[in-house]
Each structure stands twice: as structure tokens, then as C-alpha cells.
Tab-separated table of C-alpha atoms in Angstrom:
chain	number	residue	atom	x	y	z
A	152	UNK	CA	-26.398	-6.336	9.193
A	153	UNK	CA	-24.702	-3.046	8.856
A	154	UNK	CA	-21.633	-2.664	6.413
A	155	UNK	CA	-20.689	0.085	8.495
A	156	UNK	CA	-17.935	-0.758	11.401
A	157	UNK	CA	-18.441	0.155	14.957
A	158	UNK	CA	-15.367	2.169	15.828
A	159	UNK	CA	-14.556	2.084	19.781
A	160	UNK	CA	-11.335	3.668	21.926
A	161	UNK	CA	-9.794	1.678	24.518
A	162	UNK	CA	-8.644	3.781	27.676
A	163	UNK	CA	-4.878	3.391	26.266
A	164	UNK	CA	-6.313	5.618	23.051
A	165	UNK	CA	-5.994	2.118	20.460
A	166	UNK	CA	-8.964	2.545	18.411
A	167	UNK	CA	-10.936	-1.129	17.959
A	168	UNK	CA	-12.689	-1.529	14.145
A	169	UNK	CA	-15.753	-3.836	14.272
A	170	UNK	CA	-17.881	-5.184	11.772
A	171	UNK	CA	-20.685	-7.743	12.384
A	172	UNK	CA	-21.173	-10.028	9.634
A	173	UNK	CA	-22.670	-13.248	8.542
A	174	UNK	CA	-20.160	-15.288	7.306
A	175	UNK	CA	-17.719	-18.497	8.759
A	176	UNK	CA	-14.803	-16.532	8.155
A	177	UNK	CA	-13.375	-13.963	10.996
A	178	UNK	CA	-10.881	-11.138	9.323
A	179	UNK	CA	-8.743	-9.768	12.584
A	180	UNK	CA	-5.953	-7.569	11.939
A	181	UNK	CA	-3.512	-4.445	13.314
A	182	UNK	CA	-3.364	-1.122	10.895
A	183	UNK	CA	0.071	0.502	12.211
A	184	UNK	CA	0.949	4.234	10.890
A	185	UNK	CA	4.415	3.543	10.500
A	186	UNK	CA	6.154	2.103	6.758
A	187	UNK	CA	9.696	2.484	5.078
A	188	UNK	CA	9.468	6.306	5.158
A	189	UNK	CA	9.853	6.315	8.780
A	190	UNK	CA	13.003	4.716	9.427
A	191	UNK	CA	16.044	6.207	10.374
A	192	UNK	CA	18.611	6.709	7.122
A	193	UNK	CA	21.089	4.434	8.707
A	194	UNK	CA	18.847	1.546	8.978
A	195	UNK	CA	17.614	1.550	5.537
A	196	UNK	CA	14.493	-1.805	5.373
A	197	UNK	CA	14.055	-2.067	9.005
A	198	UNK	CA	10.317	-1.523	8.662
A	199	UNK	CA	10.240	-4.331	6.468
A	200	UNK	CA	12.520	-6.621	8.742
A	201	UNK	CA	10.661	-6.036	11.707
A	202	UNK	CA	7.169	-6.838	9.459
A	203	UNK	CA	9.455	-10.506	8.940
A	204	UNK	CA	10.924	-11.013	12.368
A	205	UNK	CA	8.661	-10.266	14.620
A	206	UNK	CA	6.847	-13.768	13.999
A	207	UNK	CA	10.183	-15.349	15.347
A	208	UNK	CA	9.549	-15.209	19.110
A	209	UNK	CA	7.611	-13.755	22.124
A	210	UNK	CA	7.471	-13.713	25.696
A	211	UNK	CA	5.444	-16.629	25.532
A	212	UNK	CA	6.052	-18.158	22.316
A	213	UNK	CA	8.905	-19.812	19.202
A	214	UNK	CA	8.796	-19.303	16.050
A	215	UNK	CA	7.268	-22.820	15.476
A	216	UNK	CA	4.310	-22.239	17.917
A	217	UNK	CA	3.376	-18.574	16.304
A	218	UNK	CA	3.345	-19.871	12.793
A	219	UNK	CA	1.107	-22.845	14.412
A	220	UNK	CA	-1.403	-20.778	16.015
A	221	UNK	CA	-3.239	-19.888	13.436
A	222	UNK	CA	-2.956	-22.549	10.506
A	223	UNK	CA	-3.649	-25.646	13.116
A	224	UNK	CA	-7.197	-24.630	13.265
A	225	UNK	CA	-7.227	-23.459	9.167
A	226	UNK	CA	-6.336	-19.954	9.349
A	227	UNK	CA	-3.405	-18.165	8.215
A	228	UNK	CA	-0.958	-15.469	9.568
A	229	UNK	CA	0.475	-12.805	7.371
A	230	UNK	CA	1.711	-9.114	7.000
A	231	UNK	CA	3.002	-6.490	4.890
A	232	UNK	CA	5.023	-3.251	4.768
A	233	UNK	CA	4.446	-0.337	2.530
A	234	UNK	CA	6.232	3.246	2.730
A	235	UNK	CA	3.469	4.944	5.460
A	236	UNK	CA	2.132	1.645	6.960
A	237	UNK	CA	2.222	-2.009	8.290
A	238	UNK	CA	-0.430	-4.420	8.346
A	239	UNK	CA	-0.354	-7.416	10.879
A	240	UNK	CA	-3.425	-9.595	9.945
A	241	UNK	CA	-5.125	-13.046	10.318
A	242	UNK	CA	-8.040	-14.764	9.161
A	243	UNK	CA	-9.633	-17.905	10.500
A	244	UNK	CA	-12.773	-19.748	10.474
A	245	UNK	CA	-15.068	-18.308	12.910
A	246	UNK	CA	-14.777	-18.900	16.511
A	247	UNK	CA	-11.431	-18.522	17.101
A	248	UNK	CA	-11.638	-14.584	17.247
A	249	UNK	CA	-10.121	-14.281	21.090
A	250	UNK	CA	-7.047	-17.089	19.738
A	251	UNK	CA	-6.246	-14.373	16.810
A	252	UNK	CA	-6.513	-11.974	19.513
A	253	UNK	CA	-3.868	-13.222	21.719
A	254	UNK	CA	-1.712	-14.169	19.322
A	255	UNK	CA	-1.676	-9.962	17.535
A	256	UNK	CA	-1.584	-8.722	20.683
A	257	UNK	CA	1.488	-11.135	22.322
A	258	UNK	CA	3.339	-9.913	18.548
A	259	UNK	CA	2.514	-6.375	18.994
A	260	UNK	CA	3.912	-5.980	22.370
A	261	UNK	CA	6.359	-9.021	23.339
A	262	UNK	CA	8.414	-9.808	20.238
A	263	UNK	CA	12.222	-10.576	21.346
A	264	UNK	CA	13.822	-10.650	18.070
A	265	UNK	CA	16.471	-13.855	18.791
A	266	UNK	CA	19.722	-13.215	17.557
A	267	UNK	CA	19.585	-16.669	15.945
A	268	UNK	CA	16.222	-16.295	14.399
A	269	UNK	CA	17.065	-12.425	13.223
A	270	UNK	CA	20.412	-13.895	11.452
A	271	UNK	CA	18.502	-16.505	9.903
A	272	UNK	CA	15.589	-14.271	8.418
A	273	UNK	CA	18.243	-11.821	7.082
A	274	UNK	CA	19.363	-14.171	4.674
A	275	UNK	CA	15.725	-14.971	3.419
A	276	UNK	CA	14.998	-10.945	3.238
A	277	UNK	CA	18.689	-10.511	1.416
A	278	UNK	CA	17.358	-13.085	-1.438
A	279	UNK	CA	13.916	-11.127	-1.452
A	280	UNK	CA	15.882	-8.229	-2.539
A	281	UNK	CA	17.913	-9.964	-5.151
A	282	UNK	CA	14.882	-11.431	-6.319
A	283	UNK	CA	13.691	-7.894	-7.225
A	284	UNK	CA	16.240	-6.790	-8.519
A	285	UNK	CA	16.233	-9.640	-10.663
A	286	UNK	CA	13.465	-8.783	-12.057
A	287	UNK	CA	13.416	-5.008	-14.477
A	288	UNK	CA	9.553	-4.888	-14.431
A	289	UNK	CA	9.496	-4.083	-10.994
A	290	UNK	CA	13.050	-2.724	-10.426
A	291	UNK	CA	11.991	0.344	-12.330
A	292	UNK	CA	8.869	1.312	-9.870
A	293	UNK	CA	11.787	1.342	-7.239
A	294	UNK	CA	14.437	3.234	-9.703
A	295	UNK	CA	11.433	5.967	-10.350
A	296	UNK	CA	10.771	6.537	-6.727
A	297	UNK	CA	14.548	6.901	-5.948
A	298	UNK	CA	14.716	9.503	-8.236
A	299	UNK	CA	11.241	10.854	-8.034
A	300	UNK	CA	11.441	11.753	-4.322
A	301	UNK	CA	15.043	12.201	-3.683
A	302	UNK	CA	15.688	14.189	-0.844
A	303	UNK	CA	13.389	12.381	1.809
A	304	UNK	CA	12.541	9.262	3.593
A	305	UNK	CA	10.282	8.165	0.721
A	306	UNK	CA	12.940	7.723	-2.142
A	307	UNK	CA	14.512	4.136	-0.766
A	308	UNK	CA	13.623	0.891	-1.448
A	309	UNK	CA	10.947	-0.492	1.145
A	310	UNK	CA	13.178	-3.822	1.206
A	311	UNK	CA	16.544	-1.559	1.830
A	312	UNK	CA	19.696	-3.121	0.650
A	313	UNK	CA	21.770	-6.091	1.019
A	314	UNK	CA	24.412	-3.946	3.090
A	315	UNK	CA	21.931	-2.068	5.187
A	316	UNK	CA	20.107	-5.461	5.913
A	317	UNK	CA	22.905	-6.762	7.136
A	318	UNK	CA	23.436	-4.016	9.935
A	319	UNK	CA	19.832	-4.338	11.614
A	320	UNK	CA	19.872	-5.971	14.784
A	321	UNK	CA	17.241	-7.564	17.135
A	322	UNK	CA	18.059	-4.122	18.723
A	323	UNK	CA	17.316	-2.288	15.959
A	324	UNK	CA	13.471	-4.185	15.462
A	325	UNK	CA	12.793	-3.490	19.474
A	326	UNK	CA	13.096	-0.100	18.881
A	327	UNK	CA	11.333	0.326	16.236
A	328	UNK	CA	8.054	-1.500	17.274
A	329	UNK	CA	8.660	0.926	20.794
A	330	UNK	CA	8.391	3.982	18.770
A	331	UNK	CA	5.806	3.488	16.463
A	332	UNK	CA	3.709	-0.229	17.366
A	333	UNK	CA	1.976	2.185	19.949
A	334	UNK	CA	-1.876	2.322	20.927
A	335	UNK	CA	-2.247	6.057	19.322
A	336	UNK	CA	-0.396	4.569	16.260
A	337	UNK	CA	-2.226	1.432	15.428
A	338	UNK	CA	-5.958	0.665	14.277
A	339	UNK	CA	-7.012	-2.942	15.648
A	340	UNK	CA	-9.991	-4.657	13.607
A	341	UNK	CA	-12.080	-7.207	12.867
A	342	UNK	CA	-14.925	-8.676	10.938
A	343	UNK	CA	-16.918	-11.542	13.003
A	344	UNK	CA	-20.461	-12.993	13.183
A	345	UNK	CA	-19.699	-11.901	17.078
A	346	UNK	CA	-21.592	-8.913	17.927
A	347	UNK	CA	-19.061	-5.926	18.225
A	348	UNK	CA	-19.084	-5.767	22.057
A	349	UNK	CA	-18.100	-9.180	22.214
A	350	UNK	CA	-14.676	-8.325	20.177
A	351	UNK	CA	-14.805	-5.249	22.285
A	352	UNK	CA	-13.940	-7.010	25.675
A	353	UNK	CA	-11.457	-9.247	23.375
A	354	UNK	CA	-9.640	-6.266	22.920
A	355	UNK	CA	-9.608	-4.432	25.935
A	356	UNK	CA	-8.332	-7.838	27.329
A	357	UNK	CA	-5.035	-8.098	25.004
A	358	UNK	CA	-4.360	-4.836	23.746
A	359	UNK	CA	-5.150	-3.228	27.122
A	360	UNK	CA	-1.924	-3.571	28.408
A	361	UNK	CA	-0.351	-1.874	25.868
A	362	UNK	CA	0.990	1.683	27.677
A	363	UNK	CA	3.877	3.237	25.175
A	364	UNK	CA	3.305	6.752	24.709
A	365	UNK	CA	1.856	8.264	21.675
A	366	UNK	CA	3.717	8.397	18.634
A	367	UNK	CA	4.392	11.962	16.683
A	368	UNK	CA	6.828	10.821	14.301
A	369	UNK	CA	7.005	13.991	12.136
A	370	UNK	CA	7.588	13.221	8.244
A	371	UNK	CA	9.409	15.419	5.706
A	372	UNK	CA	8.220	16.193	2.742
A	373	UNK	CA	10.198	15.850	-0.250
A	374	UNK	CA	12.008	19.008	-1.994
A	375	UNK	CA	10.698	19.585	-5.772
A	376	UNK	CA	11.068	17.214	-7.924
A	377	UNK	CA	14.093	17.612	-10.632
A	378	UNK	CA	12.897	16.367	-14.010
A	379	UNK	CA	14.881	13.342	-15.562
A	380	UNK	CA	14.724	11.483	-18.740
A	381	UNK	CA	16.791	8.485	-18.414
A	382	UNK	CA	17.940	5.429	-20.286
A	383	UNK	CA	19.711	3.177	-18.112
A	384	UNK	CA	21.443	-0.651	-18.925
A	385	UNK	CA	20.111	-3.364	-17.412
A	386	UNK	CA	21.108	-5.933	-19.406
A	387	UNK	CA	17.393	-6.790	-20.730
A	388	UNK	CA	15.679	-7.821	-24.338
A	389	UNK	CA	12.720	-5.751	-23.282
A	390	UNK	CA	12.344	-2.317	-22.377
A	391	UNK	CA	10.475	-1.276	-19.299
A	392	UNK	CA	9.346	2.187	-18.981
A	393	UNK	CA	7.794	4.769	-16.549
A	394	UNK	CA	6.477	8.116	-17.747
A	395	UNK	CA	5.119	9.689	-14.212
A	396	UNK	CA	4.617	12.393	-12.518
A	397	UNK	CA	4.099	13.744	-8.987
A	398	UNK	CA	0.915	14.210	-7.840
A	399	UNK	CA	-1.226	15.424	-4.922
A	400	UNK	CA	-1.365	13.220	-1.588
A	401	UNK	CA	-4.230	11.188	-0.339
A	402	UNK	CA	-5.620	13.738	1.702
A	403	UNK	CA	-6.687	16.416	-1.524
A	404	UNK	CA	-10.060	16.450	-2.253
A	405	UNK	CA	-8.584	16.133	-6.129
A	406	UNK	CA	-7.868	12.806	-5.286
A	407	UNK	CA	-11.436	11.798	-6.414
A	408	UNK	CA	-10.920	13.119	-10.155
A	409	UNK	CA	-7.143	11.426	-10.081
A	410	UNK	CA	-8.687	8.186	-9.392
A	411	UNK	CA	-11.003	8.274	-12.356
A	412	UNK	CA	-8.075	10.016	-14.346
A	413	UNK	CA	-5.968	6.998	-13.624
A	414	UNK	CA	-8.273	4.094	-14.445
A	415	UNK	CA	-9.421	5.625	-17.863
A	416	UNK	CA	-5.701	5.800	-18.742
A	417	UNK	CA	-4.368	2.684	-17.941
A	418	UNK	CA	-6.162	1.290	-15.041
A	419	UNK	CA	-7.678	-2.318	-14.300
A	420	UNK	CA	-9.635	-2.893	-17.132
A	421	UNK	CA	-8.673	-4.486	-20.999
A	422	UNK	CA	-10.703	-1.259	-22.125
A	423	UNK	CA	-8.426	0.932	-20.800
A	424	UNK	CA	-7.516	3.828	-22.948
A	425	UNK	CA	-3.387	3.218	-23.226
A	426	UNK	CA	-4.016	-0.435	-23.354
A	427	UNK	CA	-6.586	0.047	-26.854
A	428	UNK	CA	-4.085	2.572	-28.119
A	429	UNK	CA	-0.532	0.569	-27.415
A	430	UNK	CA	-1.515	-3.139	-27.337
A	431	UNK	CA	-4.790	-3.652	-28.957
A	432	UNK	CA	-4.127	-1.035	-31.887
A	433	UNK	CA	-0.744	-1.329	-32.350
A	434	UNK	CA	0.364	-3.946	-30.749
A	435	UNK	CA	3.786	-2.057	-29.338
A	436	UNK	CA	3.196	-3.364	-25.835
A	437	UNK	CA	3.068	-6.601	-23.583
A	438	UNK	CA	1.650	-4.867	-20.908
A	439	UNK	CA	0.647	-0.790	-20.431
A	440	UNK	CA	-0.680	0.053	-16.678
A	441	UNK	CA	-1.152	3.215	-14.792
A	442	UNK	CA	-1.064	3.980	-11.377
A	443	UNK	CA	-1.103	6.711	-8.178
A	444	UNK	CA	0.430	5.761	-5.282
A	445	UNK	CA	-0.520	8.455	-3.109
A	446	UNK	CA	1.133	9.719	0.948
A	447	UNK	CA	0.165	11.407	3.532
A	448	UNK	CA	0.934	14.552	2.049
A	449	UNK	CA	2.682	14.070	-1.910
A	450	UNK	CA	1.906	11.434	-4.567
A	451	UNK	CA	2.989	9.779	-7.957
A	452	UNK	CA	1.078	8.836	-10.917
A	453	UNK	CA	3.065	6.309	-13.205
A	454	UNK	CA	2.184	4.854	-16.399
A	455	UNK	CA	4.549	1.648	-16.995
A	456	UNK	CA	4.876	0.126	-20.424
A	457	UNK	CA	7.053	-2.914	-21.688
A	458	UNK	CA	7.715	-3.272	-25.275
A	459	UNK	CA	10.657	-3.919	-27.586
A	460	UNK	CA	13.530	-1.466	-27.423
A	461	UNK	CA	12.836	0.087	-30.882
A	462	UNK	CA	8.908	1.013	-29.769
A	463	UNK	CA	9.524	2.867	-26.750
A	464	UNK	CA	9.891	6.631	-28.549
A	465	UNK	CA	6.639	5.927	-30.368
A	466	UNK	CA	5.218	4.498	-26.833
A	467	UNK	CA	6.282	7.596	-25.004
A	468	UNK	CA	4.733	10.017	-28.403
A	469	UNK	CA	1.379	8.336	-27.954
A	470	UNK	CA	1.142	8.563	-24.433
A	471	UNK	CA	2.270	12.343	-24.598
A	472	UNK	CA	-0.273	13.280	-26.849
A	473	UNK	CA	-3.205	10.788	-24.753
A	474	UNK	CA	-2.023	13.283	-21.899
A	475	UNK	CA	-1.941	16.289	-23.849
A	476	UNK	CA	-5.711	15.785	-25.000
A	477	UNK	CA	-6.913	15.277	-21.790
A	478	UNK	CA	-5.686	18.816	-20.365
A	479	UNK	CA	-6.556	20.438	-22.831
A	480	UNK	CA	-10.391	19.893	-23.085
A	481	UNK	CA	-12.734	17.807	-21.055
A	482	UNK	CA	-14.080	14.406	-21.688
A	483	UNK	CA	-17.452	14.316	-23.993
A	484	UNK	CA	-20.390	13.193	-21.425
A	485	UNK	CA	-20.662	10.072	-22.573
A	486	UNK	CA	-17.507	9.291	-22.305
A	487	UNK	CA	-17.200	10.835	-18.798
A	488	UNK	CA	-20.582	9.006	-17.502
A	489	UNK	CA	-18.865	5.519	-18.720
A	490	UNK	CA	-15.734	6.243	-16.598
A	491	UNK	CA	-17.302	6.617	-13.833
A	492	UNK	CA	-19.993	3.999	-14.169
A	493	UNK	CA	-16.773	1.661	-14.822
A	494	UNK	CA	-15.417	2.631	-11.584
A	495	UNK	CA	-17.854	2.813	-9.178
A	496	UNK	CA	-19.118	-0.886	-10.290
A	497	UNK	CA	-15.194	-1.670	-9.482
A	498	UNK	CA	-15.735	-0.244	-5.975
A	499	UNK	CA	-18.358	-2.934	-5.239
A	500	UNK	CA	-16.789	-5.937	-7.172
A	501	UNK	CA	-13.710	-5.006	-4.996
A	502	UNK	CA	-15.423	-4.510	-1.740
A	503	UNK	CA	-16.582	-8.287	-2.179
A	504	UNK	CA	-13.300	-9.175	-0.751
A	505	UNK	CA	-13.905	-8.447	3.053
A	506	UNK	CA	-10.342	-8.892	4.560
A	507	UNK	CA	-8.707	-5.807	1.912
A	508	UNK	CA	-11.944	-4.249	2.651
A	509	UNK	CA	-11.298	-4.222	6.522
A	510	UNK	CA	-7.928	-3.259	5.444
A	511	UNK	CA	-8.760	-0.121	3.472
A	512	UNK	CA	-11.428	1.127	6.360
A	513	UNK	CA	-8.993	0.306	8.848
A	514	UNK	CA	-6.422	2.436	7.103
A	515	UNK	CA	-8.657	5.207	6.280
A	516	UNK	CA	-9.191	5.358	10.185
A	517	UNK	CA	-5.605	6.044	10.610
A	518	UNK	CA	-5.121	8.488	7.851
A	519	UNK	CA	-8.323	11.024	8.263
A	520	UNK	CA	-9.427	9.643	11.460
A	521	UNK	CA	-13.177	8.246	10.187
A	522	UNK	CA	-14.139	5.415	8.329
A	523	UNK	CA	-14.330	6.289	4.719
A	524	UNK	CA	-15.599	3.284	3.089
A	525	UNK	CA	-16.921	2.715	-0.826
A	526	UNK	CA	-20.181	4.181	-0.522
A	527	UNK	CA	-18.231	7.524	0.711
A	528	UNK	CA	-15.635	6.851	-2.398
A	529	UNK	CA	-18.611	5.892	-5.138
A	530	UNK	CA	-20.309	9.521	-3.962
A	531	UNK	CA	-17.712	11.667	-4.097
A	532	UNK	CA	-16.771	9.870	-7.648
A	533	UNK	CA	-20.134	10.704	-8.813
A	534	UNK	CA	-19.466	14.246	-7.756
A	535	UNK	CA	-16.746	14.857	-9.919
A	536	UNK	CA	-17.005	16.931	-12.797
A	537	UNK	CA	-15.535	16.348	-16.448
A	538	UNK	CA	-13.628	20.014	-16.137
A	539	UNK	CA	-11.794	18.699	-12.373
A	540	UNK	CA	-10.636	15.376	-14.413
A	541	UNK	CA	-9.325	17.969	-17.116
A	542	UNK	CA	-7.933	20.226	-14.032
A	543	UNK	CA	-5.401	17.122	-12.920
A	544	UNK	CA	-4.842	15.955	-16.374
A	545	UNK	CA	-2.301	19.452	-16.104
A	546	UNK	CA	-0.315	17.867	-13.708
A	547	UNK	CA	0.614	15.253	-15.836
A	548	UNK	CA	1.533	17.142	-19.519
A	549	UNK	CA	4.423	16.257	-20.703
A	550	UNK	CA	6.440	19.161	-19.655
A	551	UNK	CA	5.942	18.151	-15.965
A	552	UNK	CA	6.445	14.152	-16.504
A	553	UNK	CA	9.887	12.363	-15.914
A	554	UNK	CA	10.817	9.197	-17.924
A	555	UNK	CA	12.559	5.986	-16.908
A	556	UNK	CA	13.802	3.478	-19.185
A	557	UNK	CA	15.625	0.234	-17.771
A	558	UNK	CA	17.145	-2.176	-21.528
């Protein structure tokens, strides 16, 4: 059967994702195009709440019942909010793709919010945020990103704060899924052993109905960035530090040579070129990653170290002079050819996972309006040259990085 999805458009404009495979497991989901960045500054984590609440009651349902749906017959319910999108997903043993159905669709577009449920879930999202900022390793991503994009809807916490949590009402939530929970706005999809017309008439049957107009939520981009090197208290024995940059957005064609950039530096694997340098050589480091996290239309790339206190200026030396050497002259071939044997062969370990995979076509739908999946991504990494990976090394010397150091 054909890894590529069948992509129809109801008559309401929601686009319907379908892949026919063989398997006992149906992935069903809802891509929305809306995330932290797009919520109004006085209501600071109300993407997030809404991603919590609106399992708390429908039209036609309680709490108890929508949580029971799914994981009476083995299945599970879940979603998650980043800064540009939502995901709403499910997956079950096969045949109960129309019960999945009804149950994303009755969320989408009949979720009441009760005032009793809402008050009760803020508490449990208040203790979420605490428990981040209880913890430095990942408080620091959030302290970068403040700082790193100040100026527009990207530099808050997705979570928000204790105080503006406390102000969101079932109000609030309503609103929010009106503007942006619309059929221009959202990507439905699935992965079934049903043929794709089958899941077709599934879909125009519950997500039919749904008649909000289109979205055109219009986001600003961030002013330049203002370079900061920062030490600041947190109370800690260990050190936890970003050295990042920004970078292009997800739409640049450099993307492709960033990606490779990225994992040679301090992506997934042990053999990573920070974590032979830091940890394996030296043994300075616990942990040394690197990552882009990349928007619409601007991006980051991050490299994160923790280590003792006293290491961290001859962390931040070696990782200057790692990026240094890589804009200066390009990688040798056989170095290059390795990099992006090593991630291309990720791509397919990766894509072994169908629900993220269904997640990352459904996504890609939204953002460039096509179904980019890893065959598209392995090409276009084959295509890149050892000079481009030198090219977007420059955006990351250390002249243009900012550092962030939480004690």
C-alpha cells in the first residue's frame, strides 16, 4: 500500500489526510494552525488551557464519558500545544475509526468549558507550571526564548503564568477555539486499514457541520534580536547553559543544510560532535544537545550543556571554536557523506512510528500546503552541499550567538 496520504477537501474547505495501511492500529487526529504565539497578550497560556479543558464537556458529553470513549475499547485520547500549533489526536485498535471520529469532531466544535471543570483544571495547569519551573534544565529553553524573541507573541512561556492562568475563563477558551478551531485552520487525519473513501464519508459526516469562517490570524514577526550574555541565580549545584542563535524559519530552503548542521553538532546520536568533544573527551558535561526550533517565518538554534559551575567558560571556548571551524571551511567529504548517511537512516528509523509520522505530514499540510513527507526530506538532504552547511554555520559564529546561564 502507498505511504503516500490521500489528501481530500470537504465543501467547508477542512482538508481530510488519509493513509491506508495494514496494521490493527488506527492513528486519527486534528492538526490546528493556531499555538501560544497566537494568543492575545492579556491572556498569556490560553492556547495551552484550551488544549486541557476542552476534554471537560460537550454538547453531548462529561468529562467522565470523553475520557471513556476512547480507553474503554483500548485506545487513548491525548493532545498538545506548541507556539504555532495544536494537535488533538487518538489512537485505537482498528475498527473504531467513525467512534474517534465523533468524539474529535463533538471536541472541535461543542466544547462548553464548565465553570466548575475550568476552575478545577486551572489548578492542575498552575502545578504544571511550577513543575517547570522547578526544574533549571528546562526553565532555561523558556528563559532563552523570552529573551531571544522579545518583542512578539513568540517570547512567552507556552504554559503562561500562574497569574495569567488564573484570569482565563470558560469565556476566554470559547473564543479561542471560534477564532482559530476553524475548517480552513485545521488538518483532520488518519491512518486505517479502511480504504480512504471510507474515512472520507466519516469525515464529511462529523466535521461537515463545522461552518466558522476562515481564519487569517496575521503573526508578527519579532524585531532583531539584542545580543545577551547572562548569568542568572537559580539557586542550582549545576549549571545549565544555552549558547543559540536565531535562525531562518521552516519555510527557507536552508533549512535542509540547518538540519544536518544541527545533528552533527549535538543532535540525537552518542557520536555527536559536542557530545565526543565535552563528555566523552573531557568529561565537562552530563548532557550536551543541540537543537532548531524553527516558525513560520524566524527560528532558533540552541546548543544546551549542563556541567559544573567551574566548566562552563571552557564549555562555551570549545563550542565557540567547534562553530568557528565550521564557517570557516567546509566539511572534508567523508565527513560530509557520513552526516548525511547518519541522518537520512534517522528519517526512516523515525518514520517507523506512524502516529508522529501522521503528525509531521499532517503539519506539513498546514504549513506549505502539500504533504512533504521523509522521502521529500531524505532528497533534498542528499542535495545539500558541504559549502551550504558551511553557508549557515555563519549564522551561528560566535559574534552572532547569545548565552544563557541559569546556577
Amino acid at each position: 500500500m502507498s505511504q503516500i496520504p490521500t489528501v481530500f477537501t470537504l465543501g467547508n474547505g477542512l482538508r481530510v489526510m488519509v493513509r491506508q495501511a495494514d496494521t490493527l492500529v488506527s492513528y486519527i487526529g486534528v492538526s490546528i494552525n493556531a499555538g501560544s504565539r497566537d494568543e492575545d497578550e492579556s491572556c498569556h497560556g490560553l492556547a495551552h488551557f484550551v488544549e486541557h479543558t476542552i476534554f471537560k464537556g460537550t454538547d453531548r458529553r462529561r468529562s467522565f464519558q470523553i475520557s471513556d470513549r476512547m480507553e474503554s475499547v483500548g485506545g487513548d485520547l491525548n493532545a498538545y500545544t506548541s507556539k504555532e500549533d495544536t494537535m488533538v489526536y487518538t489512537g485505537a485498535p482498528a475498527g473504531y475509526e467513525e467512534r474517534a471520529m465523533d468524539l474529535l469532531a463533538d471536541l472541535i466544535s461543542s466544547s462548553r468549558f464548565p465553570k466548575d471543570e475550568i476552575d478545577r483544571e486551572r489548578g492542575v495547569v498552575i502545578e504544571e507550571i511550577k513543575s517547570y519551573l522547578d526544574a533549571p534544565s528546562e526553565t532555561v529553553f523558556d528563559r532563552f526564548e523570552d529573551l531571544a524573541y522579545a518583542g512578539c507573541g513568540l517570547a512567552h512561556n507556552i504554559l503562561g503564568t500562574p497569574e495569567s492562568v488564573e484570569r482565563l475563563t470558560g469565556e476566554d477558551c470559547r473564543r479561542f477555539l471560534d477564532r482559530f478551531y476553524t475548517p480552513g485552520n485545521m488538518v483532520v487525519y488518519c491512518s486505517s486499514a479502511l480504504r480512504p473513501e471510507k474515512i472520507l464519508r466519516l469525515a464529511e459526516k462529523y466535521f461537515s457541520t463545522l461552518h466558522y469562517p476562515l481564519s487569517r490570524h496575521v503573526r508578527t514577526s519579532p524585531p532583531a534580536m539584542e545580543h545577551f550574555d547572562l548569568t542568572e541565580d537559580f539557586g542550582t549545584h549545576q549549571a545549565n547553559t544555552i549558547v543559540g542563535a536565531r535562525i531562518m524559519g521552516k519555510k527557507d530552503p536552508r533549512r535542509f543544510a540547518m538540519y544536518l548542521l544541527n545533528n552533527y553538532l549535538g543532535g540525537a546520536g552518542m557520536n555527536s560532535r559536542l557530545n565526543r568533544e565535552l563528555r566523552e573527551k573531557r568529561g565537562y558535561v552530563y548532557a550536551v544537545d543541540s537543537f532548531t526550533s524553527m516558525m513560520s517565518d524566524i527560528g532558533l538554534m540552541q546548543i544546551y550543556f549542563g556541567s559544573d559551575p567551574s566548566k562552563v567558560d571552557k564549555c562555551r571556548k570549545i563550542i565557540a571554536e567547534e562553530l568557528d571551524r565550521l564557517a570557516q571551511s567546509p566539511l572534508s567529504k567523508t565527513v560530509f557523506e557520513k552526516m548525511k548517511r547518519q541522518y537520512c537512516g534517522q528519517l526512516i528509523v523515525a518514520s517507523d512510528r506512524t502516529e508522529n509520522r501522521m503528525m509531521s505530514m499532517a503539519k506539513s499540510l498546514l504549513c506549505y500546503g502539500e504533504v512533504k513527507d521523509i522521502a521529500h526530506t531524505a532528497e533534498r538532504i542528499r542535495a545539500v552541499t558541504a559549502e551550504e552547511v558551511r553557508e549557515v554555520a555563519e549564522m551561528l559564529v560566535p559574534q552572532n550567538c547569545s548565552t544563557l546561564t541559569l546556577i
